Amino acid sequence: MLYPFIPQSPLVALRARRVRFMSMTVRHLLFVVLFALISPHIASAEFRLAQVFQDNMVLQRELKNPVWGWADAGAAVTVSFAGQEKTATADGKGYWIVTLDPLTANEKPQTLTVKSGATTVERKNVLVGEVWVLGGQSNMARPLSHESFDYPFYKKYYDDAEYPLIRYMPFGMGASSVPLDDVEPMLRKDAPWSILSKSTAPEVMSIGFFFAKRIAAELKVPVGLVGVAVPGTPQSAWMAKETLESFPADKGGKGNFYQSLFDDMETRVSKGKGHYAKFADYEAKLDAWRKDPAPAPRSWPGDDVITDYPSVLYNARVHPLAPFAFRGMLWHQGEAGPGGDYGGRMLATIKQHRELFHNDFYFIFGTLTRKTMVPPPLSPQLVSFATINQSMIQGDKAFGENGREALVNFFDLGDPGTHWARKEEAGRRMALAALDRAYGQKEIFTGPELLEGKIDGGKVTCKFRYVGTGLKYEPSIDSISGFVIVDKKGTREWADVKITGPDTLVISSAKIPAPVAVCYGWHINPHETLFNSEGFPAFTFSVGTIPGGKSDDTAAIAKIASGGNEKSQLNICHVRRDGYNFEAVENKAGTGTNVMVKAYVPSEWKGLEVRLGDKVIQPSKTSEDNGKKFIEIEAPVNGGQITVAEQGHGEALSKIIRP
């Protein structure tokens, strides 16, 4: 069998066959007793479907659809759906599987019927359309309700959530050291898929919510979402043990990558980082809970440290879903690492997952985002940021230029928080990627990505993909190019940029006649100056080897000069040639106090305009710092966005609001 039954806890309910002894002859009775004695390996099992098959579900159109479950060993099982009837025989462990022929999209509710002997199981209101799995950590896992808590404007989306053809199912719970055949038995329940509505929308993963609405609108078919993502989890928790074992040990650890990660986690938990001193303690508590779940029958005894162990979420959430048919997976993860060859591990993971599901499904993943509490620099700086983004980009290139994968740039969607607000735009971009890759529509879904860069004398030539009809270059404030060019001494300058073709540009500087490297966007909150025809900003990139050098930026575009407290910070975004926006924020409820913000005014501007929302305000004073002009502005904490712009540009810029 491709997906053999994996024994679970002793508490899995086993339904014995009823034998009508009263109507049997003594000979028949002796035969039954003898058969039971000599055949203890023949299993009797609860007749059921796998957990993913529930009322209101969506089956994948145009692909073969495996349907599976458990019955008595040797029992015949018949599955009927959409005019098809398929039969299977349960194996010695009770596992059975049939495969429905490819289905046509259908928004008319149908019933999936499964029979074995005198027992019938039905799943009602089943649609046929497009199914996508949502994987990763918190920025994928967070539902609209959580986003609404941090960003109250999200509540408006509940009013546009009546989409009965969009269905959602959260799948899997717990953590396991071995691959499970189905959801943990003690957590299993016959819960229907949710039908998207104003009442159910708050619990739908937000990126998936926006993605599904766009896909349904474009394709005019039902859309199903299966959410497996878990907040705060590392990439390694989603990888099969054998995949992790194919990589070398991390940071000089013993054995392979799996073993070094496991040993590291054992060290962490032994220092009191969770509820247990080692993973074996959790497994002992899990076994005890299975035997006696009181007083909380559904309260899984694990914690968020246990879910950091390698492979445990693959075992508990991915493996139990196989071989369910779906079109593709949306993935966002990276904040929890681990570092190193993230892109290489991603390649290996997708290969293994595709083999598991026997499905060359589409894989769409997003980058990490910027942090806007640090302003874009006024002098050419190279400030380290998450190297996982660079590893993702390398992995994306390794997939091939027009394959069944797509990396979507989210870098510009960030804000001061880890859980950034702009999930609507993230879902839109992922939907565009799916329409382009999976559905044959020509869409631009992300910004320019470097294909190749070459240093030749004093010039650096770069060629890109995802340019649309052509590259666009728009210098930032003070005519800052956003491209840092570096010589072998580590001297850094803003480079000159010239577009020489739809997908090509040349970078140079008279001050750096012999460059050894060029970097674009190499900052935690960089200037955005390179775009494609659709307005998507370019991925960060570098060409050459970056030598060491000190960062000496003494002036910031905007910073808090006085007031506030240790939680007060600025969100600085939309920095352009003719203005920029900032907002004084605290992650928790505002204090009601104001802060004084020192804000930069470029000498090239002709006149000044300052706005708080749609209201023009006046700065309190003007000063100079190292020859640069600054104003001070009283800004309310959590009180709205302030726009600093050249006269005549403030109104337009103020309408570009960070949600």
mmCIF file of N, CA, C and O in Angstrom, residues 39-81:
data_model
loop_
_atom_site.group_PDB
_atom_site.id
_atom_site.type_symbol
_atom_site.label_atom_id
_atom_site.label_comp_id
_atom_site.label_asym_id
_atom_site.label_seq_id
_atom_site.Cartn_x
_atom_site.Cartn_y
_atom_site.Cartn_z
ATOM 1 N N SER A 39 -6.095 -16.110 14.024
ATOM 2 C CA SER A 39 -5.938 -14.925 13.179
ATOM 3 C C SER A 39 -6.033 -13.637 13.990
ATOM 4 O O SER A 39 -6.868 -12.777 13.726
ATOM 5 N N PRO A 40 -5.215 -13.444 15.014
ATOM 6 C CA PRO A 40 -5.307 -12.230 15.827
ATOM 7 C C PRO A 40 -4.887 -10.982 15.061
ATOM 8 O O PRO A 40 -5.174 -9.869 15.482
ATOM 9 N N HIS A 41 -4.191 -11.168 13.933
ATOM 10 C CA HIS A 41 -3.719 -10.007 13.177
ATOM 11 C C HIS A 41 -4.803 -9.405 12.305
ATOM 12 O O HIS A 41 -4.622 -8.341 11.718
ATOM 13 N N ILE A 42 -5.945 -10.072 12.139
ATOM 14 C CA ILE A 42 -7.026 -9.531 11.324
ATOM 15 C C ILE A 42 -7.749 -8.463 12.139
ATOM 16 O O ILE A 42 -8.312 -8.741 13.190
ATOM 17 N N ALA A 43 -7.727 -7.188 11.641
ATOM 18 C CA ALA A 43 -8.202 -6.064 12.439
ATOM 19 C C ALA A 43 -9.686 -5.840 12.296
ATOM 20 O O ALA A 43 -10.278 -6.075 11.252
ATOM 21 N N SER A 44 -10.306 -5.417 13.399
ATOM 22 C CA SER A 44 -11.668 -4.916 13.389
ATOM 23 C C SER A 44 -11.575 -3.437 13.698
ATOM 24 O O SER A 44 -10.913 -3.035 14.653
ATOM 25 N N ALA A 45 -12.176 -2.587 12.876
ATOM 26 C CA ALA A 45 -11.976 -1.150 13.021
ATOM 27 C C ALA A 45 -13.286 -0.412 12.909
ATOM 28 O O ALA A 45 -14.252 -0.890 12.308
ATOM 29 N N GLU A 46 -13.315 0.776 13.492
ATOM 30 C CA GLU A 46 -14.454 1.675 13.315
ATOM 31 C C GLU A 46 -14.572 2.028 11.837
ATOM 32 O O GLU A 46 -13.592 2.412 11.205
ATOM 33 N N PHE A 47 -15.759 1.875 11.294
ATOM 34 C CA PHE A 47 -15.974 2.228 9.892
ATOM 35 C C PHE A 47 -16.083 3.747 9.785
ATOM 36 O O PHE A 47 -17.029 4.348 10.304
ATOM 37 N N ARG A 48 -15.117 4.358 9.123
ATOM 38 C CA ARG A 48 -15.100 5.823 9.055
ATOM 39 C C ARG A 48 -14.283 6.289 7.856
ATOM 40 O O ARG A 48 -13.463 5.559 7.308
ATOM 41 N N LEU A 49 -14.531 7.530 7.507
ATOM 42 C CA LEU A 49 -13.732 8.231 6.504
ATOM 43 C C LEU A 49 -12.601 8.971 7.187
ATOM 44 O O LEU A 49 -12.669 9.289 8.379
ATOM 45 N N ALA A 50 -11.547 9.283 6.425
ATOM 46 C CA ALA A 50 -10.479 10.124 6.952
ATOM 47 C C ALA A 50 -11.056 11.480 7.368
ATOM 48 O O ALA A 50 -12.074 11.934 6.839
ATOM 49 N N GLN A 51 -10.394 12.130 8.314
ATOM 50 C CA GLN A 51 -10.912 13.335 8.951
ATOM 51 C C GLN A 51 -11.235 14.464 7.973
ATOM 52 O O GLN A 51 -12.160 15.238 8.186
ATOM 53 N N VAL A 52 -10.495 14.578 6.891
ATOM 54 C CA VAL A 52 -10.683 15.699 5.977
ATOM 55 C C VAL A 52 -12.025 15.643 5.256
ATOM 56 O O VAL A 52 -12.534 16.670 4.793
ATOM 57 N N PHE A 53 -12.633 14.461 5.172
ATOM 58 C CA PHE A 53 -13.902 14.310 4.459
ATOM 59 C C PHE A 53 -15.070 14.608 5.403
ATOM 60 O O PHE A 53 -15.418 13.792 6.262
ATOM 61 N N GLN A 54 -15.641 15.796 5.242
ATOM 62 C CA GLN A 54 -16.735 16.246 6.097
ATOM 63 C C GLN A 54 -17.791 16.948 5.248
ATOM 64 O O GLN A 54 -17.561 17.271 4.081
ATOM 65 N N ASP A 55 -18.937 17.208 5.850
ATOM 66 C CA ASP A 55 -19.974 17.978 5.179
ATOM 67 C C ASP A 55 -19.426 19.335 4.730
ATOM 68 O O ASP A 55 -18.529 19.908 5.383
ATOM 69 N N ASN A 56 -19.967 19.854 3.635
ATOM 70 C CA ASN A 56 -19.649 21.193 3.093
ATOM 71 C C ASN A 56 -18.289 21.269 2.421
ATOM 72 O O ASN A 56 -17.845 22.357 2.060
ATOM 73 N N MET A 57 -17.617 20.158 2.241
ATOM 74 C CA MET A 57 -16.256 20.185 1.715
ATOM 75 C C MET A 57 -16.233 20.499 0.221
ATOM 76 O O MET A 57 -17.255 20.493 -0.467
ATOM 77 N N VAL A 58 -15.028 20.782 -0.283
ATOM 78 C CA VAL A 58 -14.795 20.965 -1.711
ATOM 79 C C VAL A 58 -13.808 19.901 -2.176
ATOM 80 O O VAL A 58 -12.752 19.722 -1.555
ATOM 81 N N LEU A 59 -14.153 19.195 -3.236
ATOM 82 C CA LEU A 59 -13.240 18.255 -3.878
ATOM 83 C C LEU A 59 -12.584 18.939 -5.074
ATOM 84 O O LEU A 59 -13.187 19.800 -5.717
ATOM 85 N N GLN A 60 -11.360 18.544 -5.370
ATOM 86 C CA GLN A 60 -10.588 19.172 -6.434
ATOM 87 C C GLN A 60 -11.076 18.742 -7.812
ATOM 88 O O GLN A 60 -11.193 17.549 -8.096
ATOM 89 N N ARG A 61 -11.364 19.714 -8.653
ATOM 90 C CA ARG A 61 -11.778 19.409 -10.025
ATOM 91 C C ARG A 61 -10.570 18.985 -10.865
ATOM 92 O O ARG A 61 -9.419 19.318 -10.548
ATOM 93 N N GLU A 62 -10.826 18.262 -11.932
ATOM 94 C CA GLU A 62 -9.870 17.945 -12.994
ATOM 95 C C GLU A 62 -8.712 17.042 -12.567
ATOM 96 O O GLU A 62 -7.845 16.723 -13.381
ATOM 97 N N LEU A 63 -8.666 16.644 -11.313
ATOM 98 C CA LEU A 63 -7.646 15.704 -10.841
ATOM 99 C C LEU A 63 -8.335 14.464 -10.275
ATOM 100 O O LEU A 63 -9.503 14.516 -9.887
ATOM 101 N N LYS A 64 -7.609 13.359 -10.230
ATOM 102 C CA LYS A 64 -8.127 12.183 -9.546
ATOM 103 C C LYS A 64 -8.218 12.482 -8.052
ATOM 104 O O LYS A 64 -7.334 13.116 -7.487
ATOM 105 N N ASN A 65 -9.301 12.030 -7.423
ATOM 106 C CA ASN A 65 -9.547 12.312 -6.008
ATOM 107 C C ASN A 65 -9.528 11.033 -5.182
ATOM 108 O O ASN A 65 -10.501 10.256 -5.212
ATOM 109 N N PRO A 66 -8.454 10.764 -4.455
ATOM 110 C CA PRO A 66 -8.460 9.626 -3.542
ATOM 111 C C PRO A 66 -9.464 9.865 -2.411
ATOM 112 O O PRO A 66 -9.578 10.974 -1.875
ATOM 113 N N VAL A 67 -10.193 8.831 -2.057
ATOM 114 C CA VAL A 67 -11.091 8.839 -0.902
ATOM 115 C C VAL A 67 -10.724 7.613 -0.080
ATOM 116 O O VAL A 67 -10.641 6.511 -0.620
ATOM 117 N N TRP A 68 -10.507 7.781 1.214
ATOM 118 C CA TRP A 68 -10.013 6.659 2.007
ATOM 119 C C TRP A 68 -10.552 6.708 3.430
ATOM 120 O O TRP A 68 -11.125 7.705 3.880
ATOM 121 N N GLY A 69 -10.335 5.599 4.127
ATOM 122 C CA GLY A 69 -10.768 5.504 5.508
ATOM 123 C C GLY A 69 -10.448 4.139 6.079
ATOM 124 O O GLY A 69 -9.508 3.466 5.628
ATOM 125 N N TRP A 70 -11.268 3.703 7.047
ATOM 126 C CA TRP A 70 -10.993 2.456 7.762
ATOM 127 C C TRP A 70 -12.284 1.659 7.957
ATOM 128 O O TRP A 70 -13.376 2.231 8.079
ATOM 129 N N ALA A 71 -12.148 0.356 7.936
ATOM 130 C CA ALA A 71 -13.274 -0.557 8.125
ATOM 131 C C ALA A 71 -12.726 -1.857 8.703
ATOM 132 O O ALA A 71 -11.528 -1.973 8.985
ATOM 133 N N ASP A 72 -13.577 -2.846 8.862
ATOM 134 C CA ASP A 72 -13.091 -4.160 9.277
ATOM 135 C C ASP A 72 -12.146 -4.711 8.212
ATOM 136 O O ASP A 72 -12.363 -4.525 7.009
ATOM 137 N N ALA A 73 -11.108 -5.383 8.645
ATOM 138 C CA ALA A 73 -10.181 -6.000 7.691
ATOM 139 C C ALA A 73 -10.929 -6.938 6.756
ATOM 140 O O ALA A 73 -11.761 -7.740 7.185
ATOM 141 N N GLY A 74 -10.658 -6.787 5.458
ATOM 142 C CA GLY A 74 -11.288 -7.631 4.466
ATOM 143 C C GLY A 74 -12.661 -7.173 4.031
ATOM 144 O O GLY A 74 -13.253 -7.772 3.123
ATOM 145 N N ALA A 75 -13.193 -6.112 4.656
ATOM 146 C CA ALA A 75 -14.537 -5.651 4.309
ATOM 147 C C ALA A 75 -14.537 -4.961 2.954
ATOM 148 O O ALA A 75 -13.590 -4.264 2.586
ATOM 149 N N ALA A 76 -15.607 -5.131 2.204
ATOM 150 C CA ALA A 76 -15.794 -4.419 0.941
ATOM 151 C C ALA A 76 -16.386 -3.045 1.236
ATOM 152 O O ALA A 76 -17.286 -2.903 2.071
ATOM 153 N N VAL A 77 -15.857 -2.021 0.559
ATOM 154 C CA VAL A 77 -16.304 -0.642 0.756
ATOM 155 C C VAL A 77 -16.641 -0.054 -0.607
ATOM 156 O O VAL A 77 -15.862 -0.191 -1.560
ATOM 157 N N THR A 78 -17.787 0.599 -0.702
ATOM 158 C CA THR A 78 -18.212 1.215 -1.955
ATOM 159 C C THR A 78 -18.377 2.719 -1.756
ATOM 160 O O THR A 78 -19.043 3.153 -0.805
ATOM 161 N N VAL A 79 -17.762 3.504 -2.631
ATOM 162 C CA VAL A 79 -17.840 4.968 -2.586
ATOM 163 C C VAL A 79 -18.597 5.443 -3.816
ATOM 164 O O VAL A 79 -18.269 5.056 -4.947
ATOM 165 N N SER A 80 -19.618 6.291 -3.606
ATOM 166 C CA SER A 80 -20.420 6.813 -4.708
ATOM 167 C C SER A 80 -20.422 8.337 -4.667
ATOM 168 O O SER A 80 -20.643 8.941 -3.603
ATOM 169 N N PHE A 81 -20.153 8.940 -5.832
ATOM 170 C CA PHE A 81 -20.197 10.410 -5.921
ATOM 171 C C PHE A 81 -20.276 10.825 -7.382
ATOM 172 O O PHE A 81 -19.538 10.285 -8.228
#
